[in-house]
PDB file of C-alpha atoms in Angstrom:
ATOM      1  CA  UNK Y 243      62.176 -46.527 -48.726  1.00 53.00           C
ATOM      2  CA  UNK Y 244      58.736 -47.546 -47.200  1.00 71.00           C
ATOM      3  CA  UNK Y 245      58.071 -50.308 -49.811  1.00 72.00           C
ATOM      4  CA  UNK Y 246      61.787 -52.271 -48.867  1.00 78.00           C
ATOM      5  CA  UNK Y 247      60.752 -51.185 -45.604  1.00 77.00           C
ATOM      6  CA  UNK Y 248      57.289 -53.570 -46.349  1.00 77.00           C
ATOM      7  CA  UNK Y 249      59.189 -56.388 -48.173  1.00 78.00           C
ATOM      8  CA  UNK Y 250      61.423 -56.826 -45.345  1.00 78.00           C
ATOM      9  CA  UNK Y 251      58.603 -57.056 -42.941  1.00 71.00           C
ATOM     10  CA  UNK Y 252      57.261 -59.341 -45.251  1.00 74.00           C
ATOM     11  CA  UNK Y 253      60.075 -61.839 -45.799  1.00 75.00           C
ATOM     12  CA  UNK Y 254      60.545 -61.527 -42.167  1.00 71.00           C
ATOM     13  CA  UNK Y 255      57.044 -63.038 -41.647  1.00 69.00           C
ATOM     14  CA  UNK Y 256      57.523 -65.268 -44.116  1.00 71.00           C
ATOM     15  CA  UNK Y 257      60.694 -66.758 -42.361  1.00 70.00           C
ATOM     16  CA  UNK Y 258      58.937 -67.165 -38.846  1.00 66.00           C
ATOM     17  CA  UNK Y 259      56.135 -68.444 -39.793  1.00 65.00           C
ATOM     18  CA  UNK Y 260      56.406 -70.433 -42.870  1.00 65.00           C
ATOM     19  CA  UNK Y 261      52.883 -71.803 -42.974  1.00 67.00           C
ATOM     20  CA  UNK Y 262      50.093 -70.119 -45.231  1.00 67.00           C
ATOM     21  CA  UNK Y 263      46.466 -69.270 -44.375  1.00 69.00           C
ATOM     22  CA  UNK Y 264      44.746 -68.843 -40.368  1.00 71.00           C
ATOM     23  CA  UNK Y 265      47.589 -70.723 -39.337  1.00 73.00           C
ATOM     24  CA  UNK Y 266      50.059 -68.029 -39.744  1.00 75.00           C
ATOM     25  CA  UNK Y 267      47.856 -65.513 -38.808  1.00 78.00           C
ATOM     26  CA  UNK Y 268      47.426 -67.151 -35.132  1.00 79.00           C
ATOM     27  CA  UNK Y 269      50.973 -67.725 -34.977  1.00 77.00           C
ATOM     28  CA  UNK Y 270      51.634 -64.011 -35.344  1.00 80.00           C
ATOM     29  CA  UNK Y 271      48.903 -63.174 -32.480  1.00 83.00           C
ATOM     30  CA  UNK Y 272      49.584 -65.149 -30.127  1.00 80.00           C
ATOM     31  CA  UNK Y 273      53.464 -64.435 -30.681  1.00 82.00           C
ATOM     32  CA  UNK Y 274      52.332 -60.519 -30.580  1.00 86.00           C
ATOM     33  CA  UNK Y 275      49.973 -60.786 -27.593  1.00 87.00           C
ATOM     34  CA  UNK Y 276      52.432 -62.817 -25.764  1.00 87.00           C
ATOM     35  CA  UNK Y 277      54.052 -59.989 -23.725  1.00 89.00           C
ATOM     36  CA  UNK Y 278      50.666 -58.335 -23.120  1.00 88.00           C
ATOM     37  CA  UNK Y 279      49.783 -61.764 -21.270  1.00 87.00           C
ATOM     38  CA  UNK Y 280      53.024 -61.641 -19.393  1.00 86.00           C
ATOM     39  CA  UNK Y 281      52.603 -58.000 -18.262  1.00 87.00           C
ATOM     40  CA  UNK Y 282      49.139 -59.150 -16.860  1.00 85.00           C
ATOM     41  CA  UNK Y 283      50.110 -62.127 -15.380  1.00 84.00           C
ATOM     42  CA  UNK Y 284      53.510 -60.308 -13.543  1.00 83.00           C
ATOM     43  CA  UNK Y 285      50.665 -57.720 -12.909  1.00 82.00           C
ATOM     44  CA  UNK Y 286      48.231 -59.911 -11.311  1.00 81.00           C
ATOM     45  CA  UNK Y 287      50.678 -61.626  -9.353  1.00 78.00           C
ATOM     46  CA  UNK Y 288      50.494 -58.288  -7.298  1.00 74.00           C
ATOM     47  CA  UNK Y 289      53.944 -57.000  -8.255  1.00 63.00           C
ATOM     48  CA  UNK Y 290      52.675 -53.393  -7.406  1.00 58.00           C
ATOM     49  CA  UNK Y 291      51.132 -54.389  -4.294  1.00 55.00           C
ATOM     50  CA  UNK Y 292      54.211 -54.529  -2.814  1.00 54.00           C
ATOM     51  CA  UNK Y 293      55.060 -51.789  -0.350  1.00 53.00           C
ATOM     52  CA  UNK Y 294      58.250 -49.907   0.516  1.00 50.00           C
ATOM     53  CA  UNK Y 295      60.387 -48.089  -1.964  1.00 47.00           C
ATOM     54  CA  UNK Y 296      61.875 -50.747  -4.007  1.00 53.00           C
ATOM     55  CA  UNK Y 297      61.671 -54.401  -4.417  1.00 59.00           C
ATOM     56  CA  UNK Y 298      64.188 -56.937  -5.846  1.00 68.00           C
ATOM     57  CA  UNK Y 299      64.515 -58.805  -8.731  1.00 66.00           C
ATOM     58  CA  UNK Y 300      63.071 -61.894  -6.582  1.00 70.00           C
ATOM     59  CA  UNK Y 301      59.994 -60.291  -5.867  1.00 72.00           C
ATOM     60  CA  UNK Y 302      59.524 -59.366  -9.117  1.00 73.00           C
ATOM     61  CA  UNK Y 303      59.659 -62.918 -10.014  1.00 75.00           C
ATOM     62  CA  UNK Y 304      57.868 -64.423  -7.571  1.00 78.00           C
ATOM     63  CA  UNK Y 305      54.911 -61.910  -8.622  1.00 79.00           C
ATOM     64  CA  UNK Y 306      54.918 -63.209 -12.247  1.00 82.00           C
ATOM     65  CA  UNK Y 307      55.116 -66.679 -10.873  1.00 84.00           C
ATOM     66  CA  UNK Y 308      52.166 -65.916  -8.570  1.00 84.00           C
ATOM     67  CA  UNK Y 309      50.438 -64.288 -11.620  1.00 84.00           C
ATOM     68  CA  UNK Y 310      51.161 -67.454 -13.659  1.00 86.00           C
ATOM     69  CA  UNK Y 311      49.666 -69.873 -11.377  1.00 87.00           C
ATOM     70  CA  UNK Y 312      46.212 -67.936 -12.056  1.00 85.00           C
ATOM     71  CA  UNK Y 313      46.125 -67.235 -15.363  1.00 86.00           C
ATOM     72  CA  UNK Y 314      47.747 -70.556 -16.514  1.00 88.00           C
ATOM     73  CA  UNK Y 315      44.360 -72.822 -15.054  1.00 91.00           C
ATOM     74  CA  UNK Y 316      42.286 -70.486 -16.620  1.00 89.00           C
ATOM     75  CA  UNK Y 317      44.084 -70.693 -19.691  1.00 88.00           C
ATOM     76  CA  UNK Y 318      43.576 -74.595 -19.590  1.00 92.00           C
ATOM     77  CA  UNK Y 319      40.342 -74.428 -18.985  1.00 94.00           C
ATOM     78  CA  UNK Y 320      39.307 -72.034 -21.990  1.00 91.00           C
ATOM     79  CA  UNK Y 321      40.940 -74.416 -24.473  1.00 90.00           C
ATOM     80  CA  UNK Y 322      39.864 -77.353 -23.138  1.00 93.00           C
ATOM     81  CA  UNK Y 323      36.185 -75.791 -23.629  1.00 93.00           C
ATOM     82  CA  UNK Y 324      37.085 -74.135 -26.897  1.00 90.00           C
ATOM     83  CA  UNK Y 325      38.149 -77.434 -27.917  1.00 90.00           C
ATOM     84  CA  UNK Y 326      35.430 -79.094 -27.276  1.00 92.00           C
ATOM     85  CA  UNK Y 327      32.666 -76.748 -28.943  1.00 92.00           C
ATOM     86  CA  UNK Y 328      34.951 -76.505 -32.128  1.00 90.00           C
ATOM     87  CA  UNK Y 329      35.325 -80.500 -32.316  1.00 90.00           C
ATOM     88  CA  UNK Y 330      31.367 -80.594 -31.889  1.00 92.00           C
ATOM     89  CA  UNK Y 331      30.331 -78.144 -34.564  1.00 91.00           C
ATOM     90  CA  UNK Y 332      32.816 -79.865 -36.802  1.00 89.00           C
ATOM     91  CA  UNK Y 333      31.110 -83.024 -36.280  1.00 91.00           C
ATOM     92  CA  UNK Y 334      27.855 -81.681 -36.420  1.00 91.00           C
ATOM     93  CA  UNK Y 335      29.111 -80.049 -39.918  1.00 90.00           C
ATOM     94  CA  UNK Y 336      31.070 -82.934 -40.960  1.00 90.00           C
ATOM     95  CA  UNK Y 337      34.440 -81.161 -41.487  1.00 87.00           C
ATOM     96  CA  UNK Y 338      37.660 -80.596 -39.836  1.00 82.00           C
ATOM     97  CA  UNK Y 339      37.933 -78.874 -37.110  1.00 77.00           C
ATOM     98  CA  UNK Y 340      39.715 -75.373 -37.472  1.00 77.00           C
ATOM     99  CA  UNK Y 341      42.729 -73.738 -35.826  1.00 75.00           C
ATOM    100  CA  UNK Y 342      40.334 -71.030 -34.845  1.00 78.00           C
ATOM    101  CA  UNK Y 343      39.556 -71.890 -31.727  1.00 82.00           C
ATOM    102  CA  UNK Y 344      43.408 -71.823 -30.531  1.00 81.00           C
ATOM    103  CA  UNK Y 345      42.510 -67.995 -30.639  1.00 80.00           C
ATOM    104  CA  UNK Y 346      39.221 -68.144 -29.598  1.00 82.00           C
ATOM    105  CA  UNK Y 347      40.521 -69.426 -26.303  1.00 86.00           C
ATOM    106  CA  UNK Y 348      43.594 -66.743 -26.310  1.00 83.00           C
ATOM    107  CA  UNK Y 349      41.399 -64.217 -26.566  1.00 82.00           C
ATOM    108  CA  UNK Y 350      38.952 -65.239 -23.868  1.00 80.00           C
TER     109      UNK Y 350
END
């Protein structure tokens, strides 16, 4: 049971994300830290600042917009920098520059 269990997964994998190698493997973190970044941007948006009893749907919205709007600059800027380093050091090294720093950025 567990090993069609594993081959499934597998083919499933396969059929997302078709390419081989690192670039797979960042597709499949940034796709599975996706709704981590979400819940921290809705969070920093202060959706649980909000006082009274319940809020609406709007709120909630407006708080991952809010949350969005700082974490989307930031975002920009750590790719822009990771970018840069990564197309320096391949220079420097005389290669091509690797998706790596795609989740070097993520991360940060």
């Amino acid at each position: 049971m567990t090993q069609s269990l594993r081959q499934s997964w597998l083919v499933l994998v396969a059929t997302l994300f078709p390419r081989g190698g690192s670039e797979r493997l960042l597709a499949i973190f940034v796709s599975a830290s996706l709704p981590a970044a979400l819940f921290a941007a809705w969070h920093a948006g202060g959706a649980w600042s909000v006082s009274g009893a319940a809020s609406d749907w709007r709120q909630e919205w407006f708080s991952l917009g809010a949350g969005l709007r700082q974490l989307l600059p930031m975002l920009g800027v750590a790719l822009i920098t990771a970018f840069a380093w990564e197309r320096l050091f391949a220079i420097s090294r005389r290669r091509a520059p690797d998706a790596g720093w795609l989740m070097a950025a993520w991360l940060f």
